[in-house]
């Protein structure tokens, strides 16, 4: 596949990240070897990739169930001839891959304050680490869990001593030996006349469709982590919508129609 054709799948503002993604694809294609990304890509990238592209199979992993940020593996079809891969069993193939990441557990020594997601992430970013080299961050019972690229593991292990003002202990853990936390959600049913972005944002925020136009046009609404200023865009089930001041939501499933023909959707707010 030509680079121009590959990049055409992505918006212009994503060209730099998409070019790096193409380089990993090209290595797998040209050298008949498994190629991994160091970066964790958001849904705006990996959702656009098919399971197989130009003779190269594509797998993603972010460790957590339903993870948003994922590393991507490109595996050329001919690799199966000497590795014994059965492409029909994708779960088995995925479990056999060695993504270049480590899973870290961050425990805080503090009984007097509950530290939040922003506190953990802010301290990590304070080490001058690019966000793209870290996966999703889940906080459970005051402890942070995050997959990170191998290339920054030592920086975090040696450099992170505090979350905010509280001292912390960091451990690298084996995902096969320790229970992996999962996202927690608040569920809500919304009723909408259509799946237009403005209709969904209006239903989530309880603001009128007129009032949600301004935050959409000002870039305060993200779809799959990317700014979306087109209020008329139809949103697919499974999409993530982040609204500044309101939080992050997943359009989880359809729940039929009302008697008046409006659609009922189950949305999940990340907590």
PDB file of C-alpha atoms in Angstrom:
ATOM      1  CA  UNK A   1       0.000   0.000   0.000  1.00  0.00           C
ATOM      2  CA  UNK A   2       1.315   3.420  -0.965  1.00  0.00           C
ATOM      3  CA  UNK A   3       1.925   5.877   1.859  1.00  0.00           C
ATOM      4  CA  UNK A   4      -0.414   8.432   0.303  1.00  0.00           C
ATOM      5  CA  UNK A   5      -3.273   5.916   0.287  1.00  0.00           C
ATOM      6  CA  UNK A   6      -2.577   4.933   3.894  1.00  0.00           C
ATOM      7  CA  UNK A   7      -2.520   8.553   5.083  1.00  0.00           C
ATOM      8  CA  UNK A   8      -5.753   9.297   3.245  1.00  0.00           C
ATOM      9  CA  UNK A   9      -7.634   7.393   5.958  1.00  0.00           C
ATOM     10  CA  UNK A  10      -6.738  10.042   8.532  1.00  0.00           C
ATOM     11  CA  UNK A  11      -7.453  13.773   8.872  1.00  0.00           C
ATOM     12  CA  UNK A  12      -4.655  16.154   7.864  1.00  0.00           C
ATOM     13  CA  UNK A  13      -3.986  17.184  11.471  1.00  0.00           C
ATOM     14  CA  UNK A  14      -3.163  13.545  12.268  1.00  0.00           C
ATOM     15  CA  UNK A  15      -0.585  13.213   9.491  1.00  0.00           C
ATOM     16  CA  UNK A  16       2.515  13.141  11.721  1.00  0.00           C
ATOM     17  CA  UNK A  17       1.195  10.338  13.959  1.00  0.00           C
ATOM     18  CA  UNK A  18      -0.220   8.495  10.942  1.00  0.00           C
ATOM     19  CA  UNK A  19       3.181   8.670   9.202  1.00  0.00           C
ATOM     20  CA  UNK A  20       4.833   6.988  12.180  1.00  0.00           C
ATOM     21  CA  UNK A  21       2.140   4.334  12.067  1.00  0.00           C
ATOM     22  CA  UNK A  22       2.812   3.760   8.384  1.00  0.00           C
ATOM     23  CA  UNK A  23       6.533   3.285   9.097  1.00  0.00           C
ATOM     24  CA  UNK A  24       5.692   0.351  11.403  1.00  0.00           C
ATOM     25  CA  UNK A  25       3.407  -1.117   8.734  1.00  0.00           C
ATOM     26  CA  UNK A  26       6.131  -0.741   6.107  1.00  0.00           C
ATOM     27  CA  UNK A  27       8.748  -2.509   8.265  1.00  0.00           C
ATOM     28  CA  UNK A  28       6.452  -5.516   8.666  1.00  0.00           C
ATOM     29  CA  UNK A  29       5.670  -5.568   4.955  1.00  0.00           C
ATOM     30  CA  UNK A  30       9.229  -5.112   3.687  1.00  0.00           C
ATOM     31  CA  UNK A  31      11.134  -7.312   6.142  1.00  0.00           C
ATOM     32  CA  UNK A  32       8.486 -10.006   6.809  1.00  0.00           C
ATOM     33  CA  UNK A  33       8.725  -9.519  10.557  1.00  0.00           C
ATOM     34  CA  UNK A  34       6.414  -8.475  13.359  1.00  0.00           C
ATOM     35  CA  UNK A  35       6.530  -4.715  13.855  1.00  0.00           C
ATOM     36  CA  UNK A  36       5.168  -2.911  16.905  1.00  0.00           C
ATOM     37  CA  UNK A  37       4.477   0.724  17.672  1.00  0.00           C
ATOM     38  CA  UNK A  38       6.120   2.223  20.737  1.00  0.00           C
ATOM     39  CA  UNK A  39       3.258   4.711  20.992  1.00  0.00           C
ATOM     40  CA  UNK A  40      -0.243   4.011  22.270  1.00  0.00           C
ATOM     41  CA  UNK A  41      -2.773   5.165  19.679  1.00  0.00           C
ATOM     42  CA  UNK A  42      -6.250   6.489  20.458  1.00  0.00           C
ATOM     43  CA  UNK A  43      -9.448   5.120  18.843  1.00  0.00           C
ATOM     44  CA  UNK A  44      -9.299   7.806  16.152  1.00  0.00           C
ATOM     45  CA  UNK A  45      -6.382   5.810  14.737  1.00  0.00           C
ATOM     46  CA  UNK A  46      -6.859   2.125  15.466  1.00  0.00           C
ATOM     47  CA  UNK A  47     -10.576   2.104  14.619  1.00  0.00           C
ATOM     48  CA  UNK A  48      -9.672   3.076  11.056  1.00  0.00           C
ATOM     49  CA  UNK A  49      -7.446   0.032  10.579  1.00  0.00           C
ATOM     50  CA  UNK A  50      -8.951  -3.220   9.318  1.00  0.00           C
ATOM     51  CA  UNK A  51      -7.943  -6.638  10.660  1.00  0.00           C
ATOM     52  CA  UNK A  52      -5.863  -7.214   7.531  1.00  0.00           C
ATOM     53  CA  UNK A  53      -4.360  -4.668   5.175  1.00  0.00           C
ATOM     54  CA  UNK A  54      -2.330  -5.429   2.048  1.00  0.00           C
ATOM     55  CA  UNK A  55      -1.232  -8.840   3.324  1.00  0.00           C
ATOM     56  CA  UNK A  56      -0.460  -7.593   6.843  1.00  0.00           C
ATOM     57  CA  UNK A  57      -2.562  -8.565   9.867  1.00  0.00           C
ATOM     58  CA  UNK A  58      -3.207  -5.923  12.516  1.00  0.00           C
ATOM     59  CA  UNK A  59      -3.621  -6.444  16.260  1.00  0.00           C
ATOM     60  CA  UNK A  60      -3.973  -3.927  19.072  1.00  0.00           C
ATOM     61  CA  UNK A  61      -3.421  -4.118  22.819  1.00  0.00           C
ATOM     62  CA  UNK A  62      -3.716  -1.721  25.756  1.00  0.00           C
ATOM     63  CA  UNK A  63      -3.730  -4.437  28.480  1.00  0.00           C
ATOM     64  CA  UNK A  64      -7.019  -3.268  30.003  1.00  0.00           C
ATOM     65  CA  UNK A  65     -10.324  -4.665  28.810  1.00  0.00           C
ATOM     66  CA  UNK A  66     -11.879  -2.148  26.382  1.00  0.00           C
ATOM     67  CA  UNK A  67      -8.771   0.047  26.570  1.00  0.00           C
ATOM     68  CA  UNK A  68      -8.844   3.333  24.662  1.00  0.00           C
ATOM     69  CA  UNK A  69      -5.105   3.795  24.081  1.00  0.00           C
ATOM     70  CA  UNK A  70      -3.441   0.839  22.378  1.00  0.00           C
ATOM     71  CA  UNK A  71      -0.140  -0.211  20.893  1.00  0.00           C
ATOM     72  CA  UNK A  72      -0.439  -1.697  17.423  1.00  0.00           C
ATOM     73  CA  UNK A  73       1.226  -4.798  15.976  1.00  0.00           C
ATOM     74  CA  UNK A  74       1.661  -5.450  12.241  1.00  0.00           C
ATOM     75  CA  UNK A  75       2.211  -9.094  11.280  1.00  0.00           C
ATOM     76  CA  UNK A  76       2.896 -10.072   7.640  1.00  0.00           C
ATOM     77  CA  UNK A  77       0.859 -13.003   6.345  1.00  0.00           C
ATOM     78  CA  UNK A  78       3.948 -15.008   5.400  1.00  0.00           C
ATOM     79  CA  UNK A  79       5.105 -14.896   9.042  1.00  0.00           C
ATOM     80  CA  UNK A  80       2.701 -17.762   9.751  1.00  0.00           C
ATOM     81  CA  UNK A  81       4.668 -20.132   7.496  1.00  0.00           C
ATOM     82  CA  UNK A  82       7.488 -20.373  10.046  1.00  0.00           C
ATOM     83  CA  UNK A  83       5.728 -19.372  13.252  1.00  0.00           C
ATOM     84  CA  UNK A  84       2.716 -21.693  13.123  1.00  0.00           C
ATOM     85  CA  UNK A  85       0.199 -18.871  13.609  1.00  0.00           C
ATOM     86  CA  UNK A  86      -3.469 -19.739  13.150  1.00  0.00           C
ATOM     87  CA  UNK A  87      -5.048 -16.493  11.956  1.00  0.00           C
ATOM     88  CA  UNK A  88      -8.545 -17.788  12.700  1.00  0.00           C
ATOM     89  CA  UNK A  89      -7.860 -17.719  16.447  1.00  0.00           C
ATOM     90  CA  UNK A  90      -7.183 -14.011  16.960  1.00  0.00           C
ATOM     91  CA  UNK A  91      -7.308 -14.245  20.758  1.00  0.00           C
ATOM     92  CA  UNK A  92      -4.566 -16.881  20.732  1.00  0.00           C
ATOM     93  CA  UNK A  93      -2.453 -14.832  18.329  1.00  0.00           C
ATOM     94  CA  UNK A  94      -2.901 -11.734  20.490  1.00  0.00           C
ATOM     95  CA  UNK A  95      -1.825 -13.562  23.653  1.00  0.00           C
ATOM     96  CA  UNK A  96       1.348 -14.761  21.912  1.00  0.00           C
ATOM     97  CA  UNK A  97       2.490 -11.286  20.884  1.00  0.00           C
ATOM     98  CA  UNK A  98       5.143  -9.440  22.887  1.00  0.00           C
ATOM     99  CA  UNK A  99       4.127  -5.805  22.766  1.00  0.00           C
ATOM    100  CA  UNK A 100       6.916  -3.420  23.870  1.00  0.00           C
ATOM    101  CA  UNK A 101       5.218  -2.294  27.074  1.00  0.00           C
ATOM    102  CA  UNK A 102       5.392  -2.762  30.819  1.00  0.00           C
ATOM    103  CA  UNK A 103       2.538  -2.615  33.317  1.00  0.00           C
ATOM    104  CA  UNK A 104       3.110  -0.388  36.331  1.00  0.00           C
ATOM    105  CA  UNK A 105       1.332  -0.153  39.678  1.00  0.00           C
ATOM    106  CA  UNK A 106       1.651   3.143  41.581  1.00  0.00           C
ATOM    107  CA  UNK A 107       0.786   3.078  45.272  1.00  0.00           C
ATOM    108  CA  UNK A 108       0.517   6.230  47.379  1.00  0.00           C
ATOM    109  CA  UNK A 109       1.557   6.509  50.994  1.00  0.00           C
ATOM    110  CA  UNK A 110      -1.211   8.856  52.110  1.00  0.00           C
ATOM    111  CA  UNK A 111      -4.311   8.290  54.249  1.00  0.00           C
ATOM    112  CA  UNK A 112      -5.603  11.838  54.389  1.00  0.00           C
ATOM    113  CA  UNK A 113      -6.382  12.748  50.783  1.00  0.00           C
ATOM    114  CA  UNK A 114      -7.839  10.906  47.826  1.00  0.00           C
ATOM    115  CA  UNK A 115      -5.670  11.506  44.784  1.00  0.00           C
ATOM    116  CA  UNK A 116      -7.386  11.592  41.397  1.00  0.00           C
ATOM    117  CA  UNK A 117      -6.595  10.660  37.804  1.00  0.00           C
ATOM    118  CA  UNK A 118      -5.316  14.178  37.075  1.00  0.00           C
ATOM    119  CA  UNK A 119      -2.885  13.987  40.017  1.00  0.00           C
ATOM    120  CA  UNK A 120      -1.325  10.733  38.798  1.00  0.00           C
ATOM    121  CA  UNK A 121      -1.160  11.813  35.165  1.00  0.00           C
ATOM    122  CA  UNK A 122       0.193  15.260  36.041  1.00  0.00           C
ATOM    123  CA  UNK A 123       3.052  13.740  38.044  1.00  0.00           C
ATOM    124  CA  UNK A 124       3.889  11.331  35.226  1.00  0.00           C
ATOM    125  CA  UNK A 125       3.835  14.107  32.631  1.00  0.00           C
ATOM    126  CA  UNK A 126       6.086  16.109  34.939  1.00  0.00           C
ATOM    127  CA  UNK A 127       8.866  13.685  34.017  1.00  0.00           C
ATOM    128  CA  UNK A 128       8.771  15.164  30.475  1.00  0.00           C
ATOM    129  CA  UNK A 129       7.291  11.995  29.034  1.00  0.00           C
ATOM    130  CA  UNK A 130       5.119  12.185  25.928  1.00  0.00           C
ATOM    131  CA  UNK A 131       1.510  11.151  26.581  1.00  0.00           C
ATOM    132  CA  UNK A 132       1.602   8.877  23.550  1.00  0.00           C
ATOM    133  CA  UNK A 133       4.115   6.592  25.291  1.00  0.00           C
ATOM    134  CA  UNK A 134       1.618   5.782  28.043  1.00  0.00           C
ATOM    135  CA  UNK A 135      -1.609   3.840  27.827  1.00  0.00           C
ATOM    136  CA  UNK A 136      -4.846   4.262  29.768  1.00  0.00           C
ATOM    137  CA  UNK A 137      -4.562   5.164  33.438  1.00  0.00           C
ATOM    138  CA  UNK A 138      -7.030   3.518  35.817  1.00  0.00           C
ATOM    139  CA  UNK A 139      -7.297   4.457  39.503  1.00  0.00           C
ATOM    140  CA  UNK A 140      -8.633   1.783  41.847  1.00  0.00           C
ATOM    141  CA  UNK A 141      -8.765   2.209  45.621  1.00  0.00           C
ATOM    142  CA  UNK A 142      -6.225   5.020  45.476  1.00  0.00           C
ATOM    143  CA  UNK A 143      -3.726   3.001  43.426  1.00  0.00           C
ATOM    144  CA  UNK A 144      -2.827   3.828  39.827  1.00  0.00           C
ATOM    145  CA  UNK A 145      -2.358   1.243  37.081  1.00  0.00           C
ATOM    146  CA  UNK A 146      -0.860   2.139  33.713  1.00  0.00           C
ATOM    147  CA  UNK A 147       0.842   0.369  30.790  1.00  0.00           C
ATOM    148  CA  UNK A 148       3.843   2.268  29.438  1.00  0.00           C
ATOM    149  CA  UNK A 149       6.287   1.888  26.578  1.00  0.00           C
ATOM    150  CA  UNK A 150       9.402  -0.124  27.405  1.00  0.00           C
ATOM    151  CA  UNK A 151      11.571   2.836  26.450  1.00  0.00           C
ATOM    152  CA  UNK A 152      10.285   4.977  29.340  1.00  0.00           C
ATOM    153  CA  UNK A 153       9.887   2.303  32.027  1.00  0.00           C
ATOM    154  CA  UNK A 154      13.197   3.047  33.741  1.00  0.00           C
ATOM    155  CA  UNK A 155      12.555   6.801  33.627  1.00  0.00           C
ATOM    156  CA  UNK A 156       9.355   6.294  35.616  1.00  0.00           C
ATOM    157  CA  UNK A 157      10.752   3.668  37.987  1.00  0.00           C
ATOM    158  CA  UNK A 158      13.761   5.837  38.803  1.00  0.00           C
ATOM    159  CA  UNK A 159      12.261   9.298  38.502  1.00  0.00           C
ATOM    160  CA  UNK A 160       8.750   9.191  39.946  1.00  0.00           C
ATOM    161  CA  UNK A 161       8.864   9.587  43.722  1.00  0.00           C
ATOM    162  CA  UNK A 162       5.673  11.544  44.442  1.00  0.00           C
ATOM    163  CA  UNK A 163       2.105  11.916  43.265  1.00  0.00           C
ATOM    164  CA  UNK A 164       1.418  15.518  44.111  1.00  0.00           C
ATOM    165  CA  UNK A 165       2.887  15.913  47.610  1.00  0.00           C
ATOM    166  CA  UNK A 166       2.460  12.267  48.588  1.00  0.00           C
ATOM    167  CA  UNK A 167       5.319   9.798  48.277  1.00  0.00           C
ATOM    168  CA  UNK A 168       4.662   6.767  46.102  1.00  0.00           C
ATOM    169  CA  UNK A 169       5.932   3.266  45.454  1.00  0.00           C
ATOM    170  CA  UNK A 170       6.081   1.970  41.866  1.00  0.00           C
ATOM    171  CA  UNK A 171       6.111  -1.693  40.938  1.00  0.00           C
ATOM    172  CA  UNK A 172       6.244  -3.467  37.614  1.00  0.00           C
ATOM    173  CA  UNK A 173       3.666  -6.228  37.740  1.00  0.00           C
ATOM    174  CA  UNK A 174       2.974  -9.390  35.757  1.00  0.00           C
ATOM    175  CA  UNK A 175      -0.464  -9.226  34.148  1.00  0.00           C
ATOM    176  CA  UNK A 176      -0.736 -13.018  34.398  1.00  0.00           C
ATOM    177  CA  UNK A 177      -0.250 -13.018  38.160  1.00  0.00           C
ATOM    178  CA  UNK A 178      -2.243  -9.994  39.331  1.00  0.00           C
ATOM    179  CA  UNK A 179      -5.850  -9.019  38.743  1.00  0.00           C
ATOM    180  CA  UNK A 180      -6.155  -6.253  36.173  1.00  0.00           C
ATOM    181  CA  UNK A 181      -8.591  -3.473  37.146  1.00  0.00           C
ATOM    182  CA  UNK A 182     -11.405  -2.525  34.808  1.00  0.00           C
ATOM    183  CA  UNK A 183     -13.106   0.728  33.972  1.00  0.00           C
ATOM    184  CA  UNK A 184     -16.091   1.704  36.126  1.00  0.00           C
ATOM    185  CA  UNK A 185     -19.095   3.449  34.629  1.00  0.00           C
ATOM    186  CA  UNK A 186     -22.323   5.211  35.496  1.00  0.00           C
ATOM    187  CA  UNK A 187     -25.011   4.042  33.066  1.00  0.00           C
ATOM    188  CA  UNK A 188     -27.692   6.304  31.668  1.00  0.00           C
ATOM    189  CA  UNK A 189     -30.359   5.986  28.978  1.00  0.00           C
ATOM    190  CA  UNK A 190     -30.735   9.007  26.707  1.00  0.00           C
ATOM    191  CA  UNK A 191     -33.469   9.652  24.147  1.00  0.00           C
ATOM    192  CA  UNK A 192     -32.464  11.384  20.908  1.00  0.00           C
ATOM    193  CA  UNK A 193     -34.154  12.282  17.615  1.00  0.00           C
ATOM    194  CA  UNK A 194     -30.974  11.319  15.704  1.00  0.00           C
ATOM    195  CA  UNK A 195     -27.349  10.378  16.280  1.00  0.00           C
ATOM    196  CA  UNK A 196     -26.124  13.824  15.327  1.00  0.00           C
ATOM    197  CA  UNK A 197     -23.392  15.100  17.610  1.00  0.00           C
ATOM    198  CA  UNK A 198     -25.435  18.076  18.803  1.00  0.00           C
ATOM    199  CA  UNK A 199     -28.384  15.832  19.697  1.00  0.00           C
ATOM    200  CA  UNK A 200     -26.200  13.490  21.745  1.00  0.00           C
ATOM    201  CA  UNK A 201     -24.312  16.278  23.530  1.00  0.00           C
ATOM    202  CA  UNK A 202     -27.625  17.974  24.308  1.00  0.00           C
ATOM    203  CA  UNK A 203     -29.038  14.781  25.829  1.00  0.00           C
ATOM    204  CA  UNK A 204     -25.907  14.144  27.901  1.00  0.00           C
ATOM    205  CA  UNK A 205     -25.605  17.682  29.268  1.00  0.00           C
ATOM    206  CA  UNK A 206     -29.328  18.501  29.522  1.00  0.00           C
ATOM    207  CA  UNK A 207     -28.645  21.667  27.543  1.00  0.00           C
ATOM    208  CA  UNK A 208     -30.670  22.710  24.508  1.00  0.00           C
ATOM    209  CA  UNK A 209     -29.279  21.892  21.060  1.00  0.00           C
ATOM    210  CA  UNK A 210     -28.849  25.629  20.510  1.00  0.00           C
ATOM    211  CA  UNK A 211     -26.676  25.983  23.605  1.00  0.00           C
ATOM    212  CA  UNK A 212     -24.366  23.047  22.750  1.00  0.00           C
ATOM    213  CA  UNK A 213     -23.416  24.511  19.358  1.00  0.00           C
ATOM    214  CA  UNK A 214     -20.942  26.987  20.887  1.00  0.00           C
ATOM    215  CA  UNK A 215     -18.852  24.435  22.862  1.00  0.00           C
ATOM    216  CA  UNK A 216     -18.803  22.122  19.825  1.00  0.00           C
ATOM    217  CA  UNK A 217     -17.602  24.895  17.504  1.00  0.00           C
ATOM    218  CA  UNK A 218     -14.980  25.999  20.069  1.00  0.00           C
ATOM    219  CA  UNK A 219     -13.426  22.513  20.169  1.00  0.00           C
ATOM    220  CA  UNK A 220     -14.655  21.619  23.635  1.00  0.00           C
ATOM    221  CA  UNK A 221     -16.137  18.331  22.417  1.00  0.00           C
ATOM    222  CA  UNK A 222     -13.950  15.412  21.360  1.00  0.00           C
ATOM    223  CA  UNK A 223     -14.997  12.261  19.515  1.00  0.00           C
ATOM    224  CA  UNK A 224     -12.547   9.394  19.985  1.00  0.00           C
ATOM    225  CA  UNK A 225     -10.051  11.908  21.459  1.00  0.00           C
ATOM    226  CA  UNK A 226     -10.182  14.200  18.407  1.00  0.00           C
ATOM    227  CA  UNK A 227     -11.817  17.620  18.206  1.00  0.00           C
ATOM    228  CA  UNK A 228     -15.081  17.453  16.321  1.00  0.00           C
ATOM    229  CA  UNK A 229     -16.596  20.794  15.311  1.00  0.00           C
ATOM    230  CA  UNK A 230     -19.217  19.425  12.914  1.00  0.00           C
ATOM    231  CA  UNK A 231     -22.411  19.451  14.941  1.00  0.00           C
ATOM    232  CA  UNK A 232     -24.236  17.408  12.284  1.00  0.00           C
ATOM    233  CA  UNK A 233     -21.816  14.467  12.288  1.00  0.00           C
ATOM    234  CA  UNK A 234     -23.513  11.128  12.958  1.00  0.00           C
ATOM    235  CA  UNK A 235     -21.889   9.289  15.861  1.00  0.00           C
ATOM    236  CA  UNK A 236     -21.461   5.514  15.803  1.00  0.00           C
ATOM    237  CA  UNK A 237     -22.104   3.088  18.642  1.00  0.00           C
ATOM    238  CA  UNK A 238     -18.834   2.485  20.490  1.00  0.00           C
ATOM    239  CA  UNK A 239     -17.610   6.051  20.032  1.00  0.00           C
ATOM    240  CA  UNK A 240     -16.134   8.010  22.921  1.00  0.00           C
ATOM    241  CA  UNK A 241     -17.396  11.540  23.528  1.00  0.00           C
ATOM    242  CA  UNK A 242     -15.482  13.865  25.842  1.00  0.00           C
ATOM    243  CA  UNK A 243     -17.219  17.098  26.850  1.00  0.00           C
ATOM    244  CA  UNK A 244     -15.203  19.698  28.729  1.00  0.00           C
ATOM    245  CA  UNK A 245     -16.735  20.200  32.144  1.00  0.00           C
ATOM    246  CA  UNK A 246     -18.896  17.082  31.921  1.00  0.00           C
ATOM    247  CA  UNK A 247     -16.544  14.118  31.480  1.00  0.00           C
ATOM    248  CA  UNK A 248     -16.016  11.216  29.090  1.00  0.00           C
ATOM    249  CA  UNK A 249     -18.831   9.032  27.794  1.00  0.00           C
ATOM    250  CA  UNK A 250     -19.112   5.905  25.664  1.00  0.00           C
ATOM    251  CA  UNK A 251     -22.087   5.254  23.387  1.00  0.00           C
ATOM    252  CA  UNK A 252     -22.523   1.669  24.478  1.00  0.00           C
ATOM    253  CA  UNK A 253     -25.576   0.235  22.756  1.00  0.00           C
ATOM    254  CA  UNK A 254     -28.948   0.953  21.207  1.00  0.00           C
ATOM    255  CA  UNK A 255     -32.064   0.269  23.274  1.00  0.00           C
ATOM    256  CA  UNK A 256     -34.777   0.504  20.652  1.00  0.00           C
ATOM    257  CA  UNK A 257     -37.192   3.357  19.938  1.00  0.00           C
ATOM    258  CA  UNK A 258     -39.827   5.291  21.828  1.00  0.00           C
ATOM    259  CA  UNK A 259     -43.443   5.379  20.673  1.00  0.00           C
ATOM    260  CA  UNK A 260     -42.678   8.667  18.951  1.00  0.00           C
ATOM    261  CA  UNK A 261     -39.852   7.112  16.954  1.00  0.00           C
ATOM    262  CA  UNK A 262     -36.964   8.589  18.897  1.00  0.00           C
ATOM    263  CA  UNK A 263     -33.934   6.423  19.584  1.00  0.00           C
ATOM    264  CA  UNK A 264     -32.982   5.205  23.044  1.00  0.00           C
ATOM    265  CA  UNK A 265     -29.248   4.809  23.695  1.00  0.00           C
ATOM    266  CA  UNK A 266     -27.317   3.430  26.642  1.00  0.00           C
ATOM    267  CA  UNK A 267     -24.364   5.675  27.426  1.00  0.00           C
ATOM    268  CA  UNK A 268     -21.677   5.016  30.019  1.00  0.00           C
ATOM    269  CA  UNK A 269     -19.882   7.784  31.874  1.00  0.00           C
ATOM    270  CA  UNK A 270     -16.361   6.972  32.978  1.00  0.00           C
ATOM    271  CA  UNK A 271     -15.902   7.357  36.741  1.00  0.00           C
TER     272      UNK A 271
END
